[in-house]
Short mmCIF file of C-alpha atoms in Angstrom, two decimals:
data_model
loop_
_atom_site.label_atom_id
_atom_site.label_comp_id
_atom_site.label_asym_id
_atom_site.label_seq_id
_atom_site.Cartn_x
_atom_site.Cartn_y
_atom_site.Cartn_z
CA LYS A 22 8.46 -45.06 -56.83
CA ALA A 23 10.60 -47.84 -55.36
CA GLY A 24 9.63 -49.20 -51.90
CA VAL A 25 11.57 -49.63 -48.84
CA THR A 26 14.48 -52.04 -49.33
CA GLN A 27 16.41 -54.09 -46.77
CA THR A 28 19.55 -56.06 -47.06
CA PRO A 29 20.31 -58.77 -46.53
CA ARG A 30 17.10 -60.67 -46.51
CA TYR A 31 18.35 -63.55 -44.63
CA LEU A 32 21.35 -63.87 -42.18
CA ILE A 33 22.69 -66.76 -40.07
CA LYS A 34 25.07 -65.87 -37.32
CA THR A 35 26.48 -67.52 -34.18
CA ARG A 36 26.31 -66.32 -30.65
CA GLY A 37 28.81 -63.60 -29.83
CA GLN A 38 29.10 -62.29 -33.37
CA GLN A 39 27.88 -58.90 -34.52
CA VAL A 40 25.68 -58.08 -37.42
CA THR A 41 24.68 -54.99 -39.49
CA LEU A 42 21.46 -54.64 -41.28
CA SER A 43 20.76 -52.05 -43.91
CA CYS A 44 17.56 -50.11 -44.96
CA SER A 45 16.96 -47.74 -47.80
CA PRO A 46 13.78 -45.66 -47.36
CA ILE A 47 11.30 -44.57 -49.96
CA SER A 48 12.72 -41.62 -51.91
CA GLY A 49 11.86 -38.37 -50.05
CA HIS A 50 11.16 -40.13 -46.75
CA ARG A 51 13.44 -38.75 -43.92
CA SER A 52 12.23 -40.95 -41.06
CA VAL A 53 13.40 -44.42 -40.63
CA SER A 54 12.25 -46.73 -37.80
CA TRP A 55 13.30 -50.16 -36.89
CA TYR A 56 11.23 -52.97 -35.45
CA GLN A 57 11.89 -56.43 -34.07
CA GLN A 58 9.23 -59.09 -34.67
CA THR A 59 9.35 -62.35 -32.70
CA PRO A 60 6.54 -64.92 -32.24
CA GLY A 61 6.71 -64.34 -28.44
CA GLN A 62 6.97 -60.57 -28.18
CA GLY A 63 5.27 -59.48 -31.41
CA LEU A 64 6.34 -56.21 -32.97
CA GLN A 65 8.54 -54.10 -30.79
CA PHE A 66 9.89 -50.69 -31.65
CA LEU A 67 13.69 -50.40 -31.60
CA PHE A 68 14.56 -46.83 -32.55
CA GLU A 69 13.75 -44.01 -35.08
CA TYR A 70 16.07 -41.79 -36.98
CA PHE A 71 15.35 -38.50 -38.72
CA SER A 72 17.85 -36.30 -40.37
CA GLU A 73 20.70 -38.47 -39.03
CA THR A 74 19.55 -38.08 -35.52
CA GLN A 75 17.98 -40.60 -33.17
CA ARG A 76 14.73 -39.12 -31.95
CA ASN A 77 13.29 -42.11 -30.22
CA LYS A 78 14.36 -45.40 -28.75
CA GLY A 79 12.63 -48.42 -27.49
CA ASN A 80 13.46 -50.61 -24.55
CA PHE A 81 16.31 -52.65 -25.85
CA PRO A 82 19.83 -53.04 -24.49
CA GLY A 83 22.75 -50.97 -25.70
CA ARG A 84 23.82 -53.87 -27.93
CA PHE A 85 21.34 -52.66 -30.40
CA SER A 86 22.38 -49.48 -32.09
CA GLY A 87 21.73 -47.63 -35.30
CA ARG A 88 22.56 -44.72 -37.51
CA GLN A 89 21.31 -42.75 -40.41
CA PHE A 90 23.20 -41.34 -43.33
CA SER A 91 22.66 -37.99 -45.13
CA ASN A 92 20.85 -39.76 -47.88
CA SER A 93 18.34 -41.16 -45.23
CA ARG A 94 19.55 -44.73 -45.53
CA SER A 95 19.88 -46.39 -42.12
CA GLU A 96 21.75 -49.24 -40.68
CA MET A 97 21.25 -51.10 -37.36
CA ASN A 98 23.90 -53.05 -35.58
CA VAL A 99 23.52 -55.79 -33.03
CA SER A 100 26.70 -56.65 -31.13
CA THR A 101 27.39 -59.79 -29.07
CA LEU A 102 24.52 -61.75 -30.50
CA GLU A 103 22.43 -63.85 -28.30
CA LEU A 104 20.01 -66.65 -29.25
CA GLY A 105 17.07 -64.35 -28.36
CA ASP A 106 18.04 -61.94 -31.07
CA SER A 107 16.75 -64.31 -33.67
CA ALA A 108 13.95 -62.44 -35.24
CA LEU A 109 12.48 -60.64 -38.28
CA TYR A 110 13.88 -57.04 -38.32
CA LEU A 111 11.64 -54.67 -40.06
CA CYS A 112 12.61 -51.23 -41.30
CA ALA A 113 9.79 -48.58 -41.88
CA SER A 114 10.09 -45.16 -43.48
CA SER A 115 7.76 -42.22 -43.50
CA LEU A 116 7.73 -38.55 -44.50
CA SER A 117 7.47 -37.63 -40.83
CA GLN A 118 5.45 -34.37 -41.56
CA VAL A 119 2.86 -34.90 -38.80
CA GLU A 120 3.59 -37.92 -36.52
CA ASN A 121 0.28 -39.31 -35.84
CA THR A 122 -0.99 -39.09 -39.40
CA ASP A 123 2.16 -40.26 -40.97
CA THR A 124 1.90 -43.59 -42.58
CA GLN A 125 4.90 -45.90 -42.17
CA TYR A 126 5.77 -48.00 -45.10
CA PHE A 127 7.70 -51.24 -44.33
CA GLY A 128 10.42 -53.09 -46.17
CA PRO A 129 10.49 -56.91 -46.61
CA GLY A 130 12.43 -57.46 -43.51
CA THR A 131 15.76 -59.24 -42.68
CA ARG A 132 15.35 -62.60 -41.04
CA LEU A 133 18.20 -63.07 -38.51
CA THR A 134 18.87 -66.54 -37.15
CA VAL A 135 21.41 -66.83 -34.26
CA LEU A 136 22.84 -70.31 -33.69
CA ALA B 19 -1.93 -51.94 -20.17
CA GLN B 20 -1.99 -53.04 -23.77
CA LYS B 21 -2.52 -50.09 -26.04
CA ILE B 22 -3.87 -52.14 -29.05
CA THR B 23 -5.88 -55.24 -28.46
CA GLN B 24 -6.77 -57.65 -31.20
CA THR B 25 -8.88 -60.30 -29.51
CA GLN B 26 -9.21 -62.74 -32.40
CA PRO B 27 -5.92 -64.83 -32.84
CA GLY B 28 -7.39 -66.61 -35.89
CA MET B 29 -10.39 -66.14 -38.15
CA PHE B 30 -11.75 -68.14 -41.04
CA VAL B 31 -13.90 -66.71 -43.84
CA GLN B 32 -15.34 -68.28 -46.98
CA GLU B 33 -14.20 -66.89 -50.27
CA LYS B 34 -16.30 -64.00 -51.54
CA GLU B 35 -17.83 -63.29 -48.06
CA ALA B 36 -17.10 -60.26 -45.84
CA VAL B 37 -15.14 -60.53 -42.66
CA THR B 38 -14.56 -58.09 -39.82
CA LEU B 39 -11.26 -58.02 -37.79
CA ASP B 40 -11.56 -56.42 -34.38
CA CYS B 41 -9.26 -53.83 -32.83
CA THR B 42 -9.68 -51.80 -29.70
CA TYR B 43 -7.16 -49.23 -28.57
CA ASP B 44 -6.23 -47.17 -25.51
CA THR B 45 -4.83 -43.69 -25.52
CA SER B 46 -5.31 -40.44 -23.75
CA ASP B 47 -4.05 -38.26 -26.60
CA PRO B 48 -6.83 -36.42 -28.50
CA SER B 49 -4.90 -36.73 -31.73
CA TYR B 50 -3.86 -40.14 -32.99
CA GLY B 51 -3.76 -42.23 -36.11
CA LEU B 52 -4.94 -45.79 -36.53
CA PHE B 53 -3.55 -48.07 -39.19
CA TRP B 54 -4.13 -51.67 -40.56
CA TYR B 55 -1.36 -53.72 -42.07
CA LYS B 56 -1.35 -57.11 -43.80
CA GLN B 57 1.61 -59.44 -43.45
CA PRO B 58 1.66 -62.40 -45.72
CA SER B 59 3.92 -65.44 -44.96
CA SER B 60 6.74 -63.67 -46.86
CA GLY B 61 7.05 -61.19 -43.92
CA GLU B 62 6.54 -57.78 -45.53
CA MET B 63 4.18 -55.48 -43.77
CA ILE B 64 1.71 -54.04 -46.30
CA PHE B 65 -0.21 -50.78 -45.49
CA LEU B 66 -3.93 -51.15 -45.96
CA ILE B 67 -5.87 -48.36 -44.52
CA TYR B 68 -5.52 -45.26 -42.21
CA GLN B 69 -8.02 -43.50 -39.97
CA GLY B 70 -7.35 -40.28 -38.13
CA SER B 71 -8.90 -39.50 -34.75
CA TYR B 72 -10.49 -36.36 -36.08
CA ASP B 73 -11.90 -37.86 -39.28
CA GLN B 74 -15.61 -37.69 -39.48
CA GLN B 75 -16.13 -40.49 -41.87
CA ASN B 76 -14.91 -44.06 -41.83
CA ALA B 77 -11.96 -44.68 -44.14
CA THR B 78 -12.30 -46.85 -47.18
CA GLU B 79 -9.78 -48.27 -49.56
CA GLY B 80 -11.12 -50.68 -52.17
CA ARG B 81 -12.32 -53.72 -50.49
CA TYR B 82 -11.04 -52.49 -47.16
CA SER B 83 -13.15 -50.27 -44.85
CA LEU B 84 -12.50 -49.24 -41.28
CA ASN B 85 -15.33 -49.15 -38.83
CA PHE B 86 -14.20 -46.43 -36.50
CA GLN B 87 -16.20 -46.09 -33.26
CA LYS B 88 -14.28 -43.43 -31.38
CA ALA B 89 -16.37 -43.46 -28.14
CA ARG B 90 -15.83 -47.23 -27.94
CA LYS B 91 -12.21 -46.83 -28.93
CA SER B 92 -12.56 -49.43 -31.57
CA ALA B 93 -11.26 -49.55 -35.17
CA ASN B 94 -12.39 -52.70 -36.84
CA LEU B 95 -11.21 -53.73 -40.31
CA VAL B 96 -13.81 -54.91 -42.72
CA ILE B 97 -12.73 -56.81 -45.81
CA SER B 98 -15.49 -57.32 -48.37
CA ALA B 99 -15.56 -60.07 -50.96
CA SER B 100 -12.71 -62.03 -49.50
CA GLN B 101 -10.15 -63.54 -51.86
CA LEU B 102 -7.81 -66.42 -51.37
CA GLY B 103 -4.86 -63.92 -51.47
CA ASP B 104 -6.26 -62.21 -48.37
CA SER B 105 -5.03 -65.06 -46.25
CA ALA B 106 -2.47 -63.50 -43.99
CA MET B 107 -1.76 -61.98 -40.63
CA TYR B 108 -3.43 -58.61 -40.00
CA PHE B 109 -2.19 -55.98 -37.55
CA CYS B 110 -3.81 -52.96 -36.06
CA ALA B 111 -1.50 -50.12 -35.14
CA MET B 112 -1.65 -46.72 -33.60
CA ARG B 113 0.55 -43.57 -33.73
CA GLU B 114 0.20 -40.99 -31.11
CA ASP B 115 1.66 -37.60 -30.47
CA ASN B 116 5.02 -36.20 -31.48
CA THR B 117 6.63 -37.30 -28.30
CA ASN B 118 6.66 -40.83 -29.75
CA ALA B 119 8.56 -39.97 -32.94
CA GLY B 120 8.62 -42.77 -35.43
CA LYS B 121 6.82 -45.30 -33.19
CA SER B 122 3.76 -47.24 -34.10
CA THR B 123 2.27 -49.49 -31.36
CA PHE B 124 0.95 -52.82 -32.79
CA GLY B 125 -1.51 -55.43 -31.66
CA ASP B 126 -0.72 -59.09 -31.59
CA GLY B 127 -2.37 -59.63 -34.87
CA THR B 128 -5.13 -61.84 -36.34
CA THR B 129 -4.44 -64.66 -38.75
CA LEU B 130 -7.08 -64.68 -41.45
CA THR B 131 -7.62 -67.83 -43.51
CA VAL B 132 -9.81 -67.63 -46.58
CA LYS B 133 -11.42 -70.94 -47.60
CA PRO B 134 -12.26 -71.73 -51.21
#
């Protein structure tokens, strides 16, 4: 079974631009979560989608948004990029049967650099 | 208060020896899951092992075992017979009840270096 895939793997953008990252979950997984990883803040939860609905959201500004399609693929968008948005963005998928026992499997990440 | 605490920023271990990576957690939920992930320099988070709060026995997966002490709220990862390929960052994570859909809370990680 194929793992979680993320595209693109690397991105370089300039301040003020916007960016869209894509995530394809493991087949059969309906929950997709997004995390931002930076050296200073560690791993921080952005949001989670299940059956095309956002069920949970972390403490990030409205510039960060996402969506999920009927095939469970998800995209996240960051508008008006800031230097501080430079990070590794990780997508994780899970079956989402029972939350606290549900293992999240991660993709390889998208490394975003904002200049 | 930090929910997941990993007190060892860096650890060294000799090849073929065992090493323990510490993790303590804080939650008021009676039902929760604890996870360990490995992150090599490539960036991908690799799932290693899971322990449920109601599990009576410590979890094991190959060379990985989890030393779960519920009363002390600790979930230490033990890696036996270390290999050079085990050099990576290791994260302890927790998932709580259904009100936190899709969210795992992570510790700051421990960088493990295996010496030949």
